[in-house]
XYZ file of C-alpha atoms in Angstrom:
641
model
C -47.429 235.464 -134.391
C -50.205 234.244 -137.331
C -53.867 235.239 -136.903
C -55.001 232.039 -135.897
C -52.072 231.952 -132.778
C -53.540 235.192 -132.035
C -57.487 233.959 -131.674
C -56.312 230.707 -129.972
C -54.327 232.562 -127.381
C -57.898 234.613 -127.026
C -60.488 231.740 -126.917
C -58.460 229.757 -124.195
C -58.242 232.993 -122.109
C -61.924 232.654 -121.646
C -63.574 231.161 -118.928
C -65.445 227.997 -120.859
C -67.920 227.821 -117.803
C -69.458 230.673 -118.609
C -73.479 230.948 -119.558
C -74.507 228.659 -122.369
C -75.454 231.545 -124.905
C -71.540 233.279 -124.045
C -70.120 229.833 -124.961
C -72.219 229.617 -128.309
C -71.040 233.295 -128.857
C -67.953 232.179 -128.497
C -67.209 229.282 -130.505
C -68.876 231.525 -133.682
C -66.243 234.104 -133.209
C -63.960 231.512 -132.988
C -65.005 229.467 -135.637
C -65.282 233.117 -137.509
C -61.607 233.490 -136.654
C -60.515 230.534 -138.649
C -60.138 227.935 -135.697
C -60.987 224.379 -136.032
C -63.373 221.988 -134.079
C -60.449 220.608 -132.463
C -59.360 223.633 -130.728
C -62.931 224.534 -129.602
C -63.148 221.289 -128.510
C -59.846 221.286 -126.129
C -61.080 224.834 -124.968
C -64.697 223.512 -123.880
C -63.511 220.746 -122.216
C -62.026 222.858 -119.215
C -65.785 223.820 -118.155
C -67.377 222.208 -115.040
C -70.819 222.204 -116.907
C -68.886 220.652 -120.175
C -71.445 218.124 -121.598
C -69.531 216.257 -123.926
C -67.848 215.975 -127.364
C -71.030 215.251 -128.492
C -72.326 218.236 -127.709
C -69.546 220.124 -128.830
C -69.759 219.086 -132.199
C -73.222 219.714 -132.279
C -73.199 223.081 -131.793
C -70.101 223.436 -133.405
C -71.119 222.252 -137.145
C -74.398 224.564 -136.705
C -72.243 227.614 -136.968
C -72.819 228.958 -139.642
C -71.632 232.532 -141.513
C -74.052 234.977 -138.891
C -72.849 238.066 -140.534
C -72.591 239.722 -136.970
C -70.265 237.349 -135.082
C -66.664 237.918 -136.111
C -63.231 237.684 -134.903
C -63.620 240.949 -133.593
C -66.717 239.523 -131.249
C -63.580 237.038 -129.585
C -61.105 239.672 -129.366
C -63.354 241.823 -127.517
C -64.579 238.927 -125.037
C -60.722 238.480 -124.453
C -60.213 241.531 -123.498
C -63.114 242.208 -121.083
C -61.693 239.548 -118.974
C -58.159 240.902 -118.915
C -56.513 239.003 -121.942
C -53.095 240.765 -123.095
C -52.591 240.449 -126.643
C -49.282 238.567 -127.766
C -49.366 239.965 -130.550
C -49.132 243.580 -129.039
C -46.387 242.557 -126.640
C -44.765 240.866 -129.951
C -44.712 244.400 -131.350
C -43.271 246.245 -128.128
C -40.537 244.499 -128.152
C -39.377 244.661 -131.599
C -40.104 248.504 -131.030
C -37.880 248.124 -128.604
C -34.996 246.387 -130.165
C -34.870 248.837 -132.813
C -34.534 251.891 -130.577
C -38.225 253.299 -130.549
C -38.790 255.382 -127.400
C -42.289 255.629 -125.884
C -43.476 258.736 -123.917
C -43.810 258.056 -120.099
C -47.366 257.023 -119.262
C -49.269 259.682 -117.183
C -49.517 257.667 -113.778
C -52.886 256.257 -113.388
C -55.779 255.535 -110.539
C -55.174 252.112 -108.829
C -57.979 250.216 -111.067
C -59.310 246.665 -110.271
C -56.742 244.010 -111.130
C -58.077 241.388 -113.910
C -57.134 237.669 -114.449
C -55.088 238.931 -117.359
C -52.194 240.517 -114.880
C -51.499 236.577 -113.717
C -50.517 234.469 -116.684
C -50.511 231.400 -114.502
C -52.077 230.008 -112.114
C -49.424 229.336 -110.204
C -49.056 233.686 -109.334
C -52.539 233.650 -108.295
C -52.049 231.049 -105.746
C -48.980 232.522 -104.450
C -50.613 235.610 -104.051
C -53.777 233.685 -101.511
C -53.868 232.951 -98.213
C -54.168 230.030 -95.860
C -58.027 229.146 -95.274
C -59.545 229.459 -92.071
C -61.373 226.436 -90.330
C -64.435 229.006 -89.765
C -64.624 230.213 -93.300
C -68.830 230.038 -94.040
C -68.871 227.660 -96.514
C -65.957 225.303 -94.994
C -68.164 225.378 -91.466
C -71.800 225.062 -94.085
C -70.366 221.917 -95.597
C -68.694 220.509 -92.380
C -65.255 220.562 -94.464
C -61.773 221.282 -93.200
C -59.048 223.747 -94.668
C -56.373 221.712 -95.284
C -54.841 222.695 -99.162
C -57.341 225.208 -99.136
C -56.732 229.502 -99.648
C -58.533 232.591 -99.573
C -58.017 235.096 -102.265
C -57.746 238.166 -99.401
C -59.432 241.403 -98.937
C -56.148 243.081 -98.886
C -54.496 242.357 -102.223
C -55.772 244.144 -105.539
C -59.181 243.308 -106.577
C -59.854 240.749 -108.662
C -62.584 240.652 -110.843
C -64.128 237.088 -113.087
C -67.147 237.614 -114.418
C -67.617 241.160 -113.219
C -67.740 239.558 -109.637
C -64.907 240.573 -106.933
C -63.457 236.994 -105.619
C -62.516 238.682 -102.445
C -62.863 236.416 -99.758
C -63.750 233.722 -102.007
C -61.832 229.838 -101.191
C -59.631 229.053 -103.577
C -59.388 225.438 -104.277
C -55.740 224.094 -106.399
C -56.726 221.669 -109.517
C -53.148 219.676 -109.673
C -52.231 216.537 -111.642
C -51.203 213.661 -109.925
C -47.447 214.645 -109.288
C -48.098 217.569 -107.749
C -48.102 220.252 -110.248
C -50.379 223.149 -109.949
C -52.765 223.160 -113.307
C -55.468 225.844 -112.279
C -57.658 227.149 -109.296
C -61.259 227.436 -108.766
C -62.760 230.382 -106.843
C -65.554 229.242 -104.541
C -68.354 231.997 -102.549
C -70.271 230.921 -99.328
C -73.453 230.881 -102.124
C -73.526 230.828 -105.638
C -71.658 229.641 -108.589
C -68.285 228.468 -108.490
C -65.851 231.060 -110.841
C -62.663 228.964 -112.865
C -59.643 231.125 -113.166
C -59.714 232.440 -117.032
C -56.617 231.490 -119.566
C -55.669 228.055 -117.292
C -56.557 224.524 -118.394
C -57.432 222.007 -115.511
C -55.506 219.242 -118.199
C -55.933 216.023 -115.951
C -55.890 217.374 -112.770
C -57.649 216.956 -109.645
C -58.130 217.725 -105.960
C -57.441 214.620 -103.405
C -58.590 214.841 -99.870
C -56.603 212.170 -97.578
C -54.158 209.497 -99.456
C -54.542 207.411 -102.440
C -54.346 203.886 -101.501
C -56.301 201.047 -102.326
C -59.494 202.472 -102.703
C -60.209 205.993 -104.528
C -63.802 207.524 -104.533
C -64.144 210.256 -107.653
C -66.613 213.327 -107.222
C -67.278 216.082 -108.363
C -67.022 218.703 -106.107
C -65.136 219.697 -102.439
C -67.937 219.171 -100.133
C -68.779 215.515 -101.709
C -65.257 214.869 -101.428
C -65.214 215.506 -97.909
C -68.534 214.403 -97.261
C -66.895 210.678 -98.633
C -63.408 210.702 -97.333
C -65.369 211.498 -93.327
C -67.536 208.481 -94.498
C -65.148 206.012 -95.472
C -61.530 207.018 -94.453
C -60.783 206.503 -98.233
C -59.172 209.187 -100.303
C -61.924 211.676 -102.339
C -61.057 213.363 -105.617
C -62.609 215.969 -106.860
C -62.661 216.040 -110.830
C -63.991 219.449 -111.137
C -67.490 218.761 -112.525
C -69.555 216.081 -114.136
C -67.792 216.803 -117.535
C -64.251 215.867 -116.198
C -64.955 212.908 -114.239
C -63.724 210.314 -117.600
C -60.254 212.568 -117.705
C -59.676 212.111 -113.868
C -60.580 208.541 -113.725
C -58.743 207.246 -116.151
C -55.863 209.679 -114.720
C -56.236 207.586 -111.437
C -56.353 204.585 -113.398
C -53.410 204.545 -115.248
C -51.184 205.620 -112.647
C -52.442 203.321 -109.742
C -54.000 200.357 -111.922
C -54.334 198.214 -108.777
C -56.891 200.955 -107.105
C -60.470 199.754 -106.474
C -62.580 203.525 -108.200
C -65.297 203.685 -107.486
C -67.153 206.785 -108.508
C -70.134 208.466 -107.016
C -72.205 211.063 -109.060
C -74.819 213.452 -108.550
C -78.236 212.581 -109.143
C -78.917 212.172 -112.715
C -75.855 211.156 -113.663
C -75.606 207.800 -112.783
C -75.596 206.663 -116.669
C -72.646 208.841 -117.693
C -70.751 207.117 -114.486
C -71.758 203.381 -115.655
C -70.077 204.649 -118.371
C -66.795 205.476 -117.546
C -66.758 202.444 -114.658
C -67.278 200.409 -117.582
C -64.176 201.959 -119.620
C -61.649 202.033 -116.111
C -62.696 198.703 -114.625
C -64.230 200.235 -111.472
C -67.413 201.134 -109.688
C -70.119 203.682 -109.077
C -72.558 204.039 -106.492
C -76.174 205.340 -106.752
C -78.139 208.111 -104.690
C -81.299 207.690 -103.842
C -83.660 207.681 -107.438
C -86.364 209.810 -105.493
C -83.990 212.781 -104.915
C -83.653 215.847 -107.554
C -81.104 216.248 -109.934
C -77.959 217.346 -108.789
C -78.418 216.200 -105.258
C -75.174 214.917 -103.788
C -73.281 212.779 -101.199
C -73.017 216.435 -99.175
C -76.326 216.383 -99.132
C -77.267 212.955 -98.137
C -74.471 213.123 -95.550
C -76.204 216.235 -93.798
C -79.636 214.583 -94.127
C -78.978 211.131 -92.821
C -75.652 211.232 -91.180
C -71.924 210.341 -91.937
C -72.533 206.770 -90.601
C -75.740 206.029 -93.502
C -73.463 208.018 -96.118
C -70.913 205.059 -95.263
C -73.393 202.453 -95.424
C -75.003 203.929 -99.002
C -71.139 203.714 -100.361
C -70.616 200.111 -99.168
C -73.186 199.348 -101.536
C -72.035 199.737 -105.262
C -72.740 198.419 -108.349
C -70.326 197.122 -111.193
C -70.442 196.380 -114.685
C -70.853 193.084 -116.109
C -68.031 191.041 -116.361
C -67.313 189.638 -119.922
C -67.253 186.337 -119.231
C -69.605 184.450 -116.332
C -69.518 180.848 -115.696
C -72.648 179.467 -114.891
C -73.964 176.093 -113.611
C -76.373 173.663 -115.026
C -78.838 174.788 -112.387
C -78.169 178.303 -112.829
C -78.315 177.715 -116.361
C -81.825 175.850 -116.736
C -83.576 178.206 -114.593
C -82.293 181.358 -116.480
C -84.756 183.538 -117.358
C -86.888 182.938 -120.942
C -86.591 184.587 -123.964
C -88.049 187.663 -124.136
C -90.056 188.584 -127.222
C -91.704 191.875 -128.457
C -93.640 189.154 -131.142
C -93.951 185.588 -129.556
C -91.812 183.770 -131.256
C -91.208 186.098 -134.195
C -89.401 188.826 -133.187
C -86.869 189.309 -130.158
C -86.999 192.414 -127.446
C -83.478 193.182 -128.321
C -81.348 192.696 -131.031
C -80.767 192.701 -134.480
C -83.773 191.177 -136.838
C -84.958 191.116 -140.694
C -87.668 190.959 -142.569
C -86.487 190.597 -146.467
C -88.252 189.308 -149.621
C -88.914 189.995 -153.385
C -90.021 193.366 -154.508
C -93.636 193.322 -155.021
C -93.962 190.803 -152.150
C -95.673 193.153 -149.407
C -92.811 193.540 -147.355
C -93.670 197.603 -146.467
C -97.577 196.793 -145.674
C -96.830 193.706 -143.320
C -94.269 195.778 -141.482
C -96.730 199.084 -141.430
C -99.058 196.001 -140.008
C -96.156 194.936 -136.954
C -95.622 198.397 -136.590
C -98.853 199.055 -135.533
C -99.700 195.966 -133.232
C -96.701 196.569 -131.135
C -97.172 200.151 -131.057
C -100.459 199.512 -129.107
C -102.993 198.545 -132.055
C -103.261 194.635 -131.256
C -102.997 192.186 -128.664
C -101.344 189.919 -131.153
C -100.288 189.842 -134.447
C -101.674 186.424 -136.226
C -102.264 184.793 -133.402
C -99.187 185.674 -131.896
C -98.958 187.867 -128.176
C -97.113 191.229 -128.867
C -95.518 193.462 -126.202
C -96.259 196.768 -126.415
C -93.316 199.380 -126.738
C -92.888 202.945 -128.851
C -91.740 202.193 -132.524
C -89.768 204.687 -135.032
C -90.393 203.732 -138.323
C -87.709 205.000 -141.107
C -89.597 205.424 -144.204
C -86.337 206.165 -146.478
C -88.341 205.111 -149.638
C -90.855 208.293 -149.937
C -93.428 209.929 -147.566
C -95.973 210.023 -150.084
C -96.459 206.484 -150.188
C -96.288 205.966 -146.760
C -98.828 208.352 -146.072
C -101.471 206.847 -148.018
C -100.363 203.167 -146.344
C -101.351 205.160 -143.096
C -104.611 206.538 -144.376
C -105.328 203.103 -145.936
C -104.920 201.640 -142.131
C -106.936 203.837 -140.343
C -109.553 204.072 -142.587
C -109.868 199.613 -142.518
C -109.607 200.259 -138.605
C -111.570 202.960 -138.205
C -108.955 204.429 -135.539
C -105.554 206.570 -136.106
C -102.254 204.832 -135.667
C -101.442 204.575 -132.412
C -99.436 207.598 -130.175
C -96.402 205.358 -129.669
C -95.856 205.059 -133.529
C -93.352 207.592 -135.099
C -91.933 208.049 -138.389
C -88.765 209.472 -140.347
C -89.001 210.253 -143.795
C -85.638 212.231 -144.020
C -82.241 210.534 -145.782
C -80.776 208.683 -143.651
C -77.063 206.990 -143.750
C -75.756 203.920 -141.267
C -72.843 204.288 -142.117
C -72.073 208.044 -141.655
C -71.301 207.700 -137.463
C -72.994 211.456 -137.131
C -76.487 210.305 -138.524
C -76.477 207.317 -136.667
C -75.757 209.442 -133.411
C -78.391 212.233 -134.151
C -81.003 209.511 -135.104
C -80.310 207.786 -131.747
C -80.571 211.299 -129.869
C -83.715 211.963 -131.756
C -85.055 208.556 -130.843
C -84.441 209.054 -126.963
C -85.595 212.309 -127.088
C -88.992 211.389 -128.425
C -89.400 208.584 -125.574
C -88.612 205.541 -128.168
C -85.816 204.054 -126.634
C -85.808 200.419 -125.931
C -88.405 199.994 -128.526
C -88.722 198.828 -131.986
C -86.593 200.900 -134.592
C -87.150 199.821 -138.447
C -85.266 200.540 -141.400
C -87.280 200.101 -144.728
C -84.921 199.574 -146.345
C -81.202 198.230 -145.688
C -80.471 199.289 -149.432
C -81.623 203.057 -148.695
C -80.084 202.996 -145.279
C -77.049 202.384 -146.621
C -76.426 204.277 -150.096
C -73.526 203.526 -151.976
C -72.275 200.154 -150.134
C -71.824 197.088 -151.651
C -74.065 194.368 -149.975
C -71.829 191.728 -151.345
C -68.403 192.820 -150.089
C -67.672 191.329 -146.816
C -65.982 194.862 -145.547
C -68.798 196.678 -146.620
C -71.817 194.364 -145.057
C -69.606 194.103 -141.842
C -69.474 198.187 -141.556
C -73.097 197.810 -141.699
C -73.787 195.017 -139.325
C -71.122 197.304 -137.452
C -73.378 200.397 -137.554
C -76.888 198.700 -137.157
C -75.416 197.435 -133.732
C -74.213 200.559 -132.336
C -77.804 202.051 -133.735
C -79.454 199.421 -131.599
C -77.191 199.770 -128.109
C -77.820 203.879 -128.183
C -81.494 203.268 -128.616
C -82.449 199.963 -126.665
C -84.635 197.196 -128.213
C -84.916 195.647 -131.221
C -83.515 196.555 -134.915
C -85.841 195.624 -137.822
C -84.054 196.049 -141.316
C -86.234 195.270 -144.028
C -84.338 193.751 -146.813
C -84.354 192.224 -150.443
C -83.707 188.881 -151.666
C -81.725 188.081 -154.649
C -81.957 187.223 -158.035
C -82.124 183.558 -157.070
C -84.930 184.177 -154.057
C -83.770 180.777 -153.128
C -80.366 182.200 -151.446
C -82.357 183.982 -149.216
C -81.133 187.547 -148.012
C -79.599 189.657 -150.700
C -75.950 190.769 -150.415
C -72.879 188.691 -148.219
C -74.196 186.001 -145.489
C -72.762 187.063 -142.858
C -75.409 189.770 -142.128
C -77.959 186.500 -142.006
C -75.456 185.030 -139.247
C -75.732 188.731 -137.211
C -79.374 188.177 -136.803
C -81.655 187.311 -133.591
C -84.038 186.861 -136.022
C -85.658 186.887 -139.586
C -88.685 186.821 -141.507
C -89.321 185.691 -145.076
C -91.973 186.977 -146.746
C -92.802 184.850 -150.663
C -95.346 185.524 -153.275
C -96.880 183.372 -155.935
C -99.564 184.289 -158.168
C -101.815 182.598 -156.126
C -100.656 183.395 -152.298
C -98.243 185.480 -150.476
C -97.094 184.433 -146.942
C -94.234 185.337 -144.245
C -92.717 182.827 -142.564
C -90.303 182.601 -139.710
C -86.458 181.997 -141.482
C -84.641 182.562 -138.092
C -85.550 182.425 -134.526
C -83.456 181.308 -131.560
C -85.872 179.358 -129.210
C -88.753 178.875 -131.672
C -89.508 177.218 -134.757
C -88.847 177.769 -137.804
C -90.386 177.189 -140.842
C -94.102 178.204 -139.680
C -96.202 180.252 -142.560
C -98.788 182.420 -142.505
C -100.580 183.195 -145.679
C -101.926 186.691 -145.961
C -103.121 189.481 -148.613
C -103.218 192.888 -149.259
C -106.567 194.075 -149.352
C -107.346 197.235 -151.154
C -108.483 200.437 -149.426
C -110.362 203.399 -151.483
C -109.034 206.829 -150.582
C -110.687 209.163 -152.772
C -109.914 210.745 -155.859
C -107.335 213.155 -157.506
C -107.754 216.552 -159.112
C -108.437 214.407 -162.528
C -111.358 212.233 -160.693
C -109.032 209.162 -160.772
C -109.274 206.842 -157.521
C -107.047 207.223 -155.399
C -106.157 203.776 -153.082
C -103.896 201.979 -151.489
C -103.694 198.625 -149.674
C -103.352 196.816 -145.996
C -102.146 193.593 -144.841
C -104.499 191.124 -143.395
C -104.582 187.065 -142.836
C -105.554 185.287 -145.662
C -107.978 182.994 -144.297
C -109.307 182.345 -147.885
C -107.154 179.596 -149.163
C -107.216 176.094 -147.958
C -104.336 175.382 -145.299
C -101.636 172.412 -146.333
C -101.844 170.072 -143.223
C -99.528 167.278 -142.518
C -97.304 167.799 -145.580
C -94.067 169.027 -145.348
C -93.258 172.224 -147.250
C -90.422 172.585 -150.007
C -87.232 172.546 -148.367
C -83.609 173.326 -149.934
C -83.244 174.728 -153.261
C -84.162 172.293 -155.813
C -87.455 171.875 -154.159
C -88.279 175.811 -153.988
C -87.105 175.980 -157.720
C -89.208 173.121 -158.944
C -91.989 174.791 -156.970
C -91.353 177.908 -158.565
C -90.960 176.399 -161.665
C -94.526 175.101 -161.684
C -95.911 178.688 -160.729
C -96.487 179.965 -164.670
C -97.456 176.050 -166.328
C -100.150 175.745 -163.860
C -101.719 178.995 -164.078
C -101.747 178.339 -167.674
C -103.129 175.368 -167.600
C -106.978 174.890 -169.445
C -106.778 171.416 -168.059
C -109.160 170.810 -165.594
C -110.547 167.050 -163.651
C -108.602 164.989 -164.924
C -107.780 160.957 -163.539
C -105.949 161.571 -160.704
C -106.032 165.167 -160.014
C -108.215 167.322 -157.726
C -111.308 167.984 -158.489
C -111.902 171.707 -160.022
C -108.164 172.444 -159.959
C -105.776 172.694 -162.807
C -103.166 170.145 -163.929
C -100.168 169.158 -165.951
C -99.116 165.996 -167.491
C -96.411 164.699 -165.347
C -93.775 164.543 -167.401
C -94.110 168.053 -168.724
C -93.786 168.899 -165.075
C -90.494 167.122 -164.739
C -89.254 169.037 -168.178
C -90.145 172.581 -166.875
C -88.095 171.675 -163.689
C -85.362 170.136 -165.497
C -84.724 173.083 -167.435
C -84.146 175.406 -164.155
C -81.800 173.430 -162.596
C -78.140 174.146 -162.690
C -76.728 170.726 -162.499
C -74.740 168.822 -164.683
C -77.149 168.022 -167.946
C -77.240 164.226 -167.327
C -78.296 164.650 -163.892
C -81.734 167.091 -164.943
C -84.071 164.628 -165.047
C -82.973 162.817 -161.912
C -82.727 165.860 -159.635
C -86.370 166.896 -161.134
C -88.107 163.851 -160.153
C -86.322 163.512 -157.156
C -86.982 167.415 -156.364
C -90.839 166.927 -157.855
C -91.621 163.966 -155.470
């Protein structure tokens, strides 16, 4: 037997359910012993208070080299709760085969027996004994024997944990053919004990028959608290933890079974969940009751008859496809919007432009209105939710945008405004989880999550590869369903700002919604490019106004600037705007001659504003066009008129 046969056989003869810090202690030994995630993983999955591959990993990938947990720390864990090394037995028997001769052993005390005398669980059960109807905790939870055993006064002592499980029920964990997988020791008070060095695998406790309808819990006295409530068969999955394994179990062997599964208190997200992934149904307890209470406990406080009625109530996922009529239809609730007509509540939205353009300070300005600053953002009503603002393009800067904005509005940035200045990678599936975590954890889920920008969010993609842009659409959409609300990813356009978006199109075709932000030398505005019940094409001119901050250690001034309407220039009315791309690059074309220009009043042209003889105009747009040569002129005129 190698080393790492040797730890493995030692880690899964613990008892996974034991005390958080034990389990930590653990998995560094083990990881210290040279096993991999996966076994820890399989090994922490047996535990009634397991919380997750999630969680596993976690912990598991902050191990790091301790200096005082080592293999040695897992060996001796094993053998405080009875584990026989293989490797030692290994070695008596090839003693034995080549004729070495041990002295008799001196005879001993009768000592307390430990789990590691019974290799299986399948011993230990043989060696219980029928439960009675009046055992305490059968008669507390108004339960009946039937399947159940006591481990008896009579037989050695058995010790788990350093507690004697005399006396204790004993309640078998089989799979659904029959076959005995593990027991679990239960006192008249306290914690539940799992027998050490057995897996539960995909078993289960049922109480009554599987037929048509299968309720999953998670422990005995829920089980029969819903099989004396409804007549259907209760299983018992063993803990919170288990209750995915068991149901999809169930699932697969009776597909035609209506599961319906009914959690603790709490835990009524993790069981949406797995209903979702098995096609079934949960039910929920009362939301004013702690965590943890149960259907036992709703059964002895109401009654059997109300714990029936409570399960006749239960709640499904979504189907995937709903037909609707034309009334149902036209009076289906409106659009919600976290900026009227701007931005969506949910979803997936951009705000892109030119460098230089003032993308960062218009989206510090959003950030801050629906954060709780404003009532409306030009002009338009904001709903107020938390926002997380990912700053992947320096602190520094951002910090002195902040400043810059409190200082102008003589207030701090509001509570419900948080920021993230560390790298940050959408497409690495572990930062996108731990951002998400971090986001719930800090209350600013269902809010507004931004990503300045898509190019630092996403290091080392290419934008115009249709694989890569989809991984990132991909990965922006799971971002957004972990977290809730919207998804604001603040882009680039390209080197022809007339395409729009920078990179492949079909990230502008995953949007709910975008905004385009342009500059001229004259005028910057933003302007809504995408919007689903709104529209498009509105502009709002603004400018960045600049905000003294002080002054370095060299007595240089320190600023930096805000974003604010530009109520300054004169408003086009009733004149449609440049639309398609030879209009916006005859328009752009015209930028640099009329800023130029020293000619002023001339016939024709406004009064006080510069001009340009028309056909130089119609030259300087020629010459940007891309057309065939013959066809300059036309498309300029056409384009200029």
């Amino acid at each position: 037997m190698n080393e790492q046969d040797r730890a493995a056989s030692a880690l899964m003869h613990l008892d996974s359910s034991c005390p958080r810090e034990e389990w930590i202690k653990a998995g560094m030994a083990a990881k210290a012993a040279g096993l991999g995630f996966d076994c820890f993983h399989t090994w922490s999955a047996t535990a009634d208070n397991y919380a997750g591959e999630g969680d596993c990993r976690n912990v598991w990938k902050s191990f790091g080299d301790s200096g005082r947990v080592t293999p040695a720390t897992l060996y001796a864990m094993a053998f405080a709760q009875g584990w026989q090394d293989p490797a030692k037995r290994q070695q008596a028997v090839n003693g034995a085969r080549v004729g070495i001769t041990h002295a008799a052993p001196r005879k001993a005390p009768v000592t307390p027996i430990n789990t590691g005398d019974y290799g299986k669980a399948f011993d230990m059960w043989n060696r219980c004994e029928p439960a009675p109807a009046n055992h305490a905790y059968i008669a507390r939870k108004g339960g009946l024997p039937d399947g159940l055993r006591i481990y008896p006064h009579d037989a050695p002592p058995l010790v788990i944990r350093g507690q004697n499980v005399a006396g204790w029920l004993v309640l078998p964990c089989r799979d659904l053919a029959g076959n005995l997988q593990t027991v679990q020791f239960i006192p008249e008070h306290g914690d539940k004990l799992n027998l050490p060095g057995a897996s539960f695998g995909n078993g289960c406790h049922v109480v009554g028959e599987i037929g048509d309808r299968v309720y999953i819990v998670e422990g005995i006295g829920q089980a029969w608290a819903v099989h004396a409530a409804t007549n259907a068969a209760a299983v018992v999955c063993f803990g919170a933890g288990r209750m995915a394994t068991v149901a999809a179990a169930i699932r697969e062997q009776f597909p035609a079974a209506r599961l319906v599964l009914v959690p603790d208190c709490g835990k009524e997200t993790q069981a949406a969940e797995i209903a979702r992934a098995v096609k079934g149904a949960w039910c929920e307890l009362p939301a004013d009751k702690p965590a943890n209470y149960d259907a036992n406990d709703y059964a002895i406080e109401h009654g059997t008859d109300a714990l029936g009625d409570l399960l006749g109530h239960t709640k499904e996922p979504p189907m995937r496809f709903k037909l609707l009529s034309g009334a149902e239809l036209s009076n289906a609730p409106p659009m919600r919007w976290m900026v009227r007509g701007v931005l969506p509540l949910e979803g997936l939205a951009a705000l892109y432009g030119p460098s230089g353009s003032g993308k960062s300070f218009l989206v510090l300005d959003i950030s801050t209105a629906v954060a709780g600053a404003a009532c409306d953002w030009f002009g338009r009503r904001v709903s107020h939710c938390p926002v997380t603002y990912c700053a992947l393009e320096g602190e520094a800067g951002m910090g002195k945008r902040i400043a810059a904005w409190s200082l102008h509005h003589n207030k701090p940035v509001p509570y419900g405004l948080r920021f993230i200045t560390q790298a940050f990678d959408l497409l690495d599936g572990d930062d996108v989880a731990e951002l998400g975590k971090a986001i719930q954890a800090a209350g600013g889920a269902g809010g507004l999550m931004i990503l300045d920008t898509l190019n630092r969010a996403a290091p080392g993609a290419d934008e115009n590869s249709s694989v890569d842009m989809g991984n990132i659409i991909a990965a922006a959409k799971r971002l957004q369903s972990i977290t809730g609300g919207l998804v604001l990813l603040v882009h680039h356009t390209g080197k022809d700002e007339t395409k729009g978006l920078r990179g492949h199109s079909s990230l502008y075709a995953a949007l709910d919604g975008a905004i385009k932000v342009t500059k001229t030398d004259t005028r910057r505005e933003w302007s809504i490019d995408k919007s689903k019940e709104d529209e498009t094409g509105a502009a709002h001119a603004f400018k960045l106004e600049v905000v003294p901050l002080g002054f370095d250690d060299e007595g240089d001034e320190i600023t930096s600037c805000i974003a604010v309407p530009d109520d300054s220039k004169e408003r086009v009315s009733r004149v449609k705007l440049p639309q398609g791309g030879n209009q916006l690059l005859a328009l752009k074309a015209l930028t640099e001659p009329f800023s130029q220009s020293r000619d002023f009043n001339k016939p024709g042209a406004i009064p006080g504003r510069p001009c340009i003889e028309l056909e130089a105009a119609v030259m300087a747009i020629a010459d940007s066009l891309t057309c065939e040569p013959k066809r300059k002129n036309e498309r300029a005129r056409k384009a200029l008129s």
